[in-house]
């Protein structure tokens, strides 16, 4: 039977000291050694190099949760794409709602970060998502369309293989309130359509992930949804047993099941 390969990305946020990250890796690796899904971990900067070293030869891809858009310069406290890459990052999460909310990142700023990540050779996991207020006002799709268009402004079709998208409704992040399959399906189809309107056929292969209160219990239903190419996992990615339970969930293709 054919197994459908999905992508599971851990977003550790501001968790995991180097010691904790290495303990986690030591526990996780044997638990997922026969997993068919792809695995990626967005580590904090300080643990990045250690996690990347520990991930060598496992197929686990390591990335960062943020980068600065400038190549270098007087930006105290910031980390450049080249620094992240040298420390082992292969991708960057860009536009996470916590960055937008707590660090005032606009779509324009997200766009600059997307462009500099791609220029520097990092893949991008672009996050978009509506707030509860947007949802209550009935303006979900226009908000998402604007985020997509502005965040990906002047990206060339040949750069699309370096881009993944994550739909993360803000009201579902860290709240235990996962979006329904109907909502996710509708939004994922809308994102795919918008990307294809903007970039044509080359957008068909851009993975669209879901994030927001993913846990081992809701993973089977989420991964079974055809429009979900993977999951972006926050809280449940911090423990090796819950992360491995999510990663090890196998989806069989419809034709073979
Ligand atoms: P959560 O976070 O899984 O804890 O809801 C997801 C995210 O913010 O990426």
Tab-separated table of C-alpha atoms and ligand atoms in Angstrom:
chain	number	residue	atom	x	y	z
A	1	UNK	CA	0.000	0.000	0.000
A	2	UNK	CA	1.179	3.498	-0.743
A	3	UNK	CA	2.016	5.726	2.177
A	4	UNK	CA	1.459	9.457	1.703
A	5	UNK	CA	4.395	11.451	2.995
A	6	UNK	CA	3.419	14.506	5.029
A	7	UNK	CA	5.649	17.100	6.692
A	8	UNK	CA	5.677	17.571	10.463
A	9	UNK	CA	7.398	20.734	11.654
A	10	UNK	CA	8.130	21.384	15.330
A	11	UNK	CA	8.064	25.007	16.406
A	12	UNK	CA	9.771	25.083	19.780
A	13	UNK	CA	9.245	28.829	20.250
A	14	UNK	CA	11.179	30.174	23.273
A	15	UNK	CA	11.658	26.753	24.825
A	16	UNK	CA	14.582	24.329	25.043
A	17	UNK	CA	17.985	25.139	26.433
A	18	UNK	CA	20.851	23.312	24.711
A	19	UNK	CA	20.735	20.593	27.354
A	20	UNK	CA	16.982	20.129	27.053
A	21	UNK	CA	17.185	20.107	23.259
A	22	UNK	CA	19.864	17.402	23.264
A	23	UNK	CA	17.871	15.268	25.717
A	24	UNK	CA	14.846	15.670	23.467
A	25	UNK	CA	16.837	14.647	20.371
A	26	UNK	CA	18.246	11.600	22.135
A	27	UNK	CA	14.720	10.495	23.029
A	28	UNK	CA	13.095	11.393	19.713
A	29	UNK	CA	15.529	9.805	17.258
A	30	UNK	CA	14.926	6.136	18.157
A	31	UNK	CA	11.186	6.753	18.422
A	32	UNK	CA	10.886	8.004	14.825
A	33	UNK	CA	13.570	5.929	13.111
A	34	UNK	CA	11.022	4.174	10.878
A	35	UNK	CA	8.737	7.159	10.266
A	36	UNK	CA	7.715	7.871	6.691
A	37	UNK	CA	6.666	11.471	7.272
A	38	UNK	CA	9.271	14.212	6.876
A	39	UNK	CA	10.368	15.851	10.101
A	40	UNK	CA	11.671	19.357	10.713
A	41	UNK	CA	12.508	21.243	13.885
A	42	UNK	CA	12.567	25.023	14.250
A	43	UNK	CA	14.946	25.412	17.174
A	44	UNK	CA	15.876	28.502	19.173
A	45	UNK	CA	19.102	30.109	17.897
A	46	UNK	CA	21.173	29.048	20.888
A	47	UNK	CA	20.383	25.342	20.423
A	48	UNK	CA	20.434	25.403	16.626
A	49	UNK	CA	23.951	24.131	16.021
A	50	UNK	CA	23.640	21.357	18.606
A	51	UNK	CA	20.286	20.211	17.260
A	52	UNK	CA	21.621	20.277	13.695
A	53	UNK	CA	24.643	18.173	14.727
A	54	UNK	CA	22.384	15.717	16.526
A	55	UNK	CA	20.080	15.522	13.504
A	56	UNK	CA	22.882	14.607	11.064
A	57	UNK	CA	22.137	11.415	9.178
A	58	UNK	CA	18.563	11.181	10.501
A	59	UNK	CA	16.716	13.059	7.758
A	60	UNK	CA	15.434	15.544	10.353
A	61	UNK	CA	15.745	19.040	8.902
A	62	UNK	CA	16.615	21.886	11.247
A	63	UNK	CA	15.610	25.522	10.943
A	64	UNK	CA	15.065	28.792	12.761
A	65	UNK	CA	11.933	30.587	13.913
A	66	UNK	CA	12.936	34.009	12.645
A	67	UNK	CA	15.687	35.832	10.761
A	68	UNK	CA	16.563	39.451	10.204
A	69	UNK	CA	15.953	40.748	6.688
A	70	UNK	CA	19.320	42.544	6.450
A	71	UNK	CA	22.438	40.734	5.343
A	72	UNK	CA	24.516	42.216	8.152
A	73	UNK	CA	24.923	45.473	10.014
A	74	UNK	CA	24.113	47.430	13.133
A	75	UNK	CA	21.015	45.501	14.263
A	76	UNK	CA	21.786	44.718	17.880
A	77	UNK	CA	20.451	41.375	19.005
A	78	UNK	CA	19.481	40.137	15.555
A	79	UNK	CA	20.551	37.036	13.594
A	80	UNK	CA	21.171	37.040	9.834
A	81	UNK	CA	20.298	34.366	7.295
A	82	UNK	CA	24.002	33.571	6.772
A	83	UNK	CA	24.520	33.126	10.530
A	84	UNK	CA	21.514	30.821	10.812
A	85	UNK	CA	22.632	28.837	7.801
A	86	UNK	CA	26.171	28.435	9.057
A	87	UNK	CA	24.800	27.171	12.388
A	88	UNK	CA	22.861	24.442	10.569
A	89	UNK	CA	19.531	25.954	9.546
A	90	UNK	CA	18.016	24.857	6.261
A	91	UNK	CA	14.729	26.733	6.614
A	92	UNK	CA	13.230	29.692	8.441
A	93	UNK	CA	9.737	30.179	9.787
A	94	UNK	CA	8.672	33.632	8.607
A	95	UNK	CA	5.582	35.615	9.554
A	96	UNK	CA	4.490	33.608	12.578
A	97	UNK	CA	1.559	35.386	14.249
A	98	UNK	CA	3.555	35.794	17.469
A	99	UNK	CA	6.193	37.724	15.495
A	100	UNK	CA	3.475	39.803	13.864
A	101	UNK	CA	1.783	40.494	17.215
A	102	UNK	CA	4.641	40.957	19.707
A	103	UNK	CA	7.285	42.321	17.329
A	104	UNK	CA	5.012	44.356	15.060
A	105	UNK	CA	5.965	42.505	11.885
A	106	UNK	CA	3.877	43.748	8.967
A	107	UNK	CA	3.321	41.908	5.707
A	108	UNK	CA	5.948	44.182	4.193
A	109	UNK	CA	8.489	43.180	6.844
A	110	UNK	CA	7.571	39.511	6.346
A	111	UNK	CA	8.118	39.956	2.613
A	112	UNK	CA	11.615	41.383	3.211
A	113	UNK	CA	12.434	38.381	5.403
A	114	UNK	CA	11.082	35.933	2.831
A	115	UNK	CA	13.215	37.527	0.115
A	116	UNK	CA	16.409	37.635	2.178
A	117	UNK	CA	15.923	34.028	3.344
A	118	UNK	CA	15.574	32.853	-0.239
A	119	UNK	CA	18.522	34.976	-1.386
A	120	UNK	CA	20.641	33.419	1.344
A	121	UNK	CA	19.547	29.873	0.495
A	122	UNK	CA	17.133	29.142	3.324
A	123	UNK	CA	13.772	27.568	2.576
A	124	UNK	CA	10.821	29.528	3.956
A	125	UNK	CA	7.869	28.315	5.974
A	126	UNK	CA	5.521	31.272	5.623
A	127	UNK	CA	2.768	31.511	8.237
A	128	UNK	CA	-0.549	33.188	7.599
A	129	UNK	CA	-3.745	33.186	9.641
A	130	UNK	CA	-6.731	35.257	10.647
A	131	UNK	CA	-7.544	36.563	14.132
A	132	UNK	CA	-10.763	35.856	15.981
A	133	UNK	CA	-11.864	39.437	15.216
A	134	UNK	CA	-11.275	38.846	11.474
A	135	UNK	CA	-13.313	35.659	11.725
A	136	UNK	CA	-16.157	37.373	13.581
A	137	UNK	CA	-16.137	40.192	11.021
A	138	UNK	CA	-16.416	37.603	8.252
A	139	UNK	CA	-13.241	38.813	6.563
A	140	UNK	CA	-11.120	35.660	6.718
A	141	UNK	CA	-10.407	35.166	3.049
A	142	UNK	CA	-9.571	38.817	2.214
A	143	UNK	CA	-7.190	38.912	5.195
A	144	UNK	CA	-5.469	35.711	4.118
A	145	UNK	CA	-5.316	36.833	0.494
A	146	UNK	CA	-3.653	40.092	1.525
A	147	UNK	CA	-1.158	38.257	3.746
A	148	UNK	CA	-0.308	35.907	0.889
A	149	UNK	CA	-0.005	38.582	-1.793
A	150	UNK	CA	1.994	41.021	0.312
A	151	UNK	CA	4.219	38.479	2.033
A	152	UNK	CA	5.158	36.844	-1.254
A	153	UNK	CA	5.410	40.021	-3.342
A	154	UNK	CA	7.993	39.774	-6.167
A	155	UNK	CA	8.784	36.134	-5.554
A	156	UNK	CA	9.580	34.446	-8.866
A	157	UNK	CA	7.886	31.170	-9.894
A	158	UNK	CA	11.254	29.388	-9.861
A	159	UNK	CA	11.617	30.266	-6.158
A	160	UNK	CA	8.410	28.471	-5.192
A	161	UNK	CA	10.094	25.082	-4.555
A	162	UNK	CA	11.813	26.846	-1.634
A	163	UNK	CA	8.507	27.877	-0.072
A	164	UNK	CA	6.061	26.117	2.222
A	165	UNK	CA	2.923	27.702	3.590
A	166	UNK	CA	1.337	27.202	7.005
A	167	UNK	CA	-2.240	28.180	7.740
A	168	UNK	CA	-2.356	28.996	11.427
A	169	UNK	CA	-5.608	30.613	12.587
A	170	UNK	CA	-4.505	32.819	15.480
A	171	UNK	CA	-7.461	31.778	17.639
A	172	UNK	CA	-6.294	28.156	17.398
A	173	UNK	CA	-2.680	28.722	18.470
A	174	UNK	CA	-1.963	27.491	21.964
A	175	UNK	CA	-5.658	27.556	22.853
A	176	UNK	CA	-6.548	23.885	22.551
A	177	UNK	CA	-9.154	24.969	20.002
A	178	UNK	CA	-8.215	23.248	16.756
A	179	UNK	CA	-9.887	24.489	13.545
A	180	UNK	CA	-12.508	22.178	12.088
A	181	UNK	CA	-11.676	20.082	9.042
A	182	UNK	CA	-14.248	22.086	7.056
A	183	UNK	CA	-12.516	25.365	7.895
A	184	UNK	CA	-9.084	23.947	7.127
A	185	UNK	CA	-10.199	22.408	3.851
A	186	UNK	CA	-11.849	25.644	2.719
A	187	UNK	CA	-8.829	27.780	3.587
A	188	UNK	CA	-6.283	25.366	2.135
A	189	UNK	CA	-8.204	25.206	-1.141
A	190	UNK	CA	-8.418	28.988	-1.152
A	191	UNK	CA	-4.658	29.324	-0.541
A	192	UNK	CA	-3.866	26.858	-3.321
A	193	UNK	CA	-6.183	28.736	-5.705
A	194	UNK	CA	-4.684	32.108	-4.768
A	195	UNK	CA	-1.127	30.831	-5.208
A	196	UNK	CA	-2.004	29.349	-8.583
A	197	UNK	CA	-3.695	32.555	-9.705
A	198	UNK	CA	-0.535	34.457	-8.812
A	199	UNK	CA	2.096	31.958	-10.015
A	200	UNK	CA	0.326	29.466	-12.229
A	201	UNK	CA	1.051	25.745	-12.309
A	202	UNK	CA	4.344	26.021	-10.428
A	203	UNK	CA	2.334	26.793	-7.275
A	204	UNK	CA	0.618	23.402	-7.361
A	205	UNK	CA	3.476	21.757	-5.487
A	206	UNK	CA	3.811	24.286	-2.637
A	207	UNK	CA	3.053	22.341	0.560
A	208	UNK	CA	0.261	23.847	2.671
A	209	UNK	CA	0.520	22.915	6.350
A	210	UNK	CA	-1.954	23.433	9.175
A	211	UNK	CA	-0.967	24.693	12.614
A	212	UNK	CA	-2.873	25.502	15.807
A	213	UNK	CA	-3.375	23.178	18.794
A	214	UNK	CA	-2.193	20.086	16.929
A	215	UNK	CA	-1.762	17.100	19.255
A	216	UNK	CA	-1.487	13.311	18.921
A	217	UNK	CA	-5.265	12.928	19.334
A	218	UNK	CA	-6.311	15.272	16.532
A	219	UNK	CA	-3.424	14.365	14.210
A	220	UNK	CA	-5.143	11.385	12.477
A	221	UNK	CA	-8.091	13.509	11.324
A	222	UNK	CA	-5.882	16.423	10.299
A	223	UNK	CA	-3.435	14.300	8.306
A	224	UNK	CA	-6.261	12.339	6.694
A	225	UNK	CA	-7.486	15.578	5.105
A	226	UNK	CA	-6.111	15.605	1.577
A	227	UNK	CA	-5.530	19.364	1.444
A	228	UNK	CA	-3.275	19.168	4.521
A	229	UNK	CA	0.294	18.504	3.393
A	230	UNK	CA	1.664	18.628	6.908
A	231	UNK	CA	1.443	20.110	10.378
A	232	UNK	CA	3.187	22.891	12.279
A	233	UNK	CA	3.242	21.857	15.908
A	234	UNK	CA	3.945	24.105	18.888
A	235	UNK	CA	3.185	22.847	22.401
A	236	UNK	CA	2.930	19.174	21.462
A	237	UNK	CA	6.384	19.265	19.836
A	238	UNK	CA	8.138	19.879	23.150
A	239	UNK	CA	7.864	16.305	24.414
A	240	UNK	CA	9.474	13.473	22.465
A	241	UNK	CA	6.558	11.100	23.088
A	242	UNK	CA	3.894	13.474	21.725
A	243	UNK	CA	6.081	14.662	18.839
A	244	UNK	CA	6.857	11.050	17.877
A	245	UNK	CA	3.177	10.065	18.093
A	246	UNK	CA	2.376	12.837	15.600
A	247	UNK	CA	5.317	12.009	13.322
A	248	UNK	CA	4.621	8.273	13.313
A	249	UNK	CA	1.019	8.619	12.187
A	250	UNK	CA	0.817	7.061	8.731
A	251	UNK	CA	-1.597	8.026	6.008
A	252	UNK	CA	-2.366	5.542	3.260
A	253	UNK	CA	-3.307	6.871	-0.149
A	254	UNK	CA	-7.000	6.604	-1.010
A	255	UNK	CA	-6.373	4.501	-4.093
A	256	UNK	CA	-4.595	1.839	-2.050
A	257	UNK	CA	-6.707	1.875	1.120
B	1	LIG	P1	0.437	25.281	19.132
B	1	LIG	O1	1.330	26.324	18.320
B	1	LIG	O2	0.594	23.932	18.479
B	1	LIG	O3	0.987	25.305	20.534
B	1	LIG	O4	-0.980	25.764	19.061
B	1	LIG	C1	1.439	26.256	16.925
B	1	LIG	C2	2.294	27.373	16.399
B	1	LIG	O5	2.219	28.489	16.948
B	1	LIG	O6	3.073	27.194	15.444
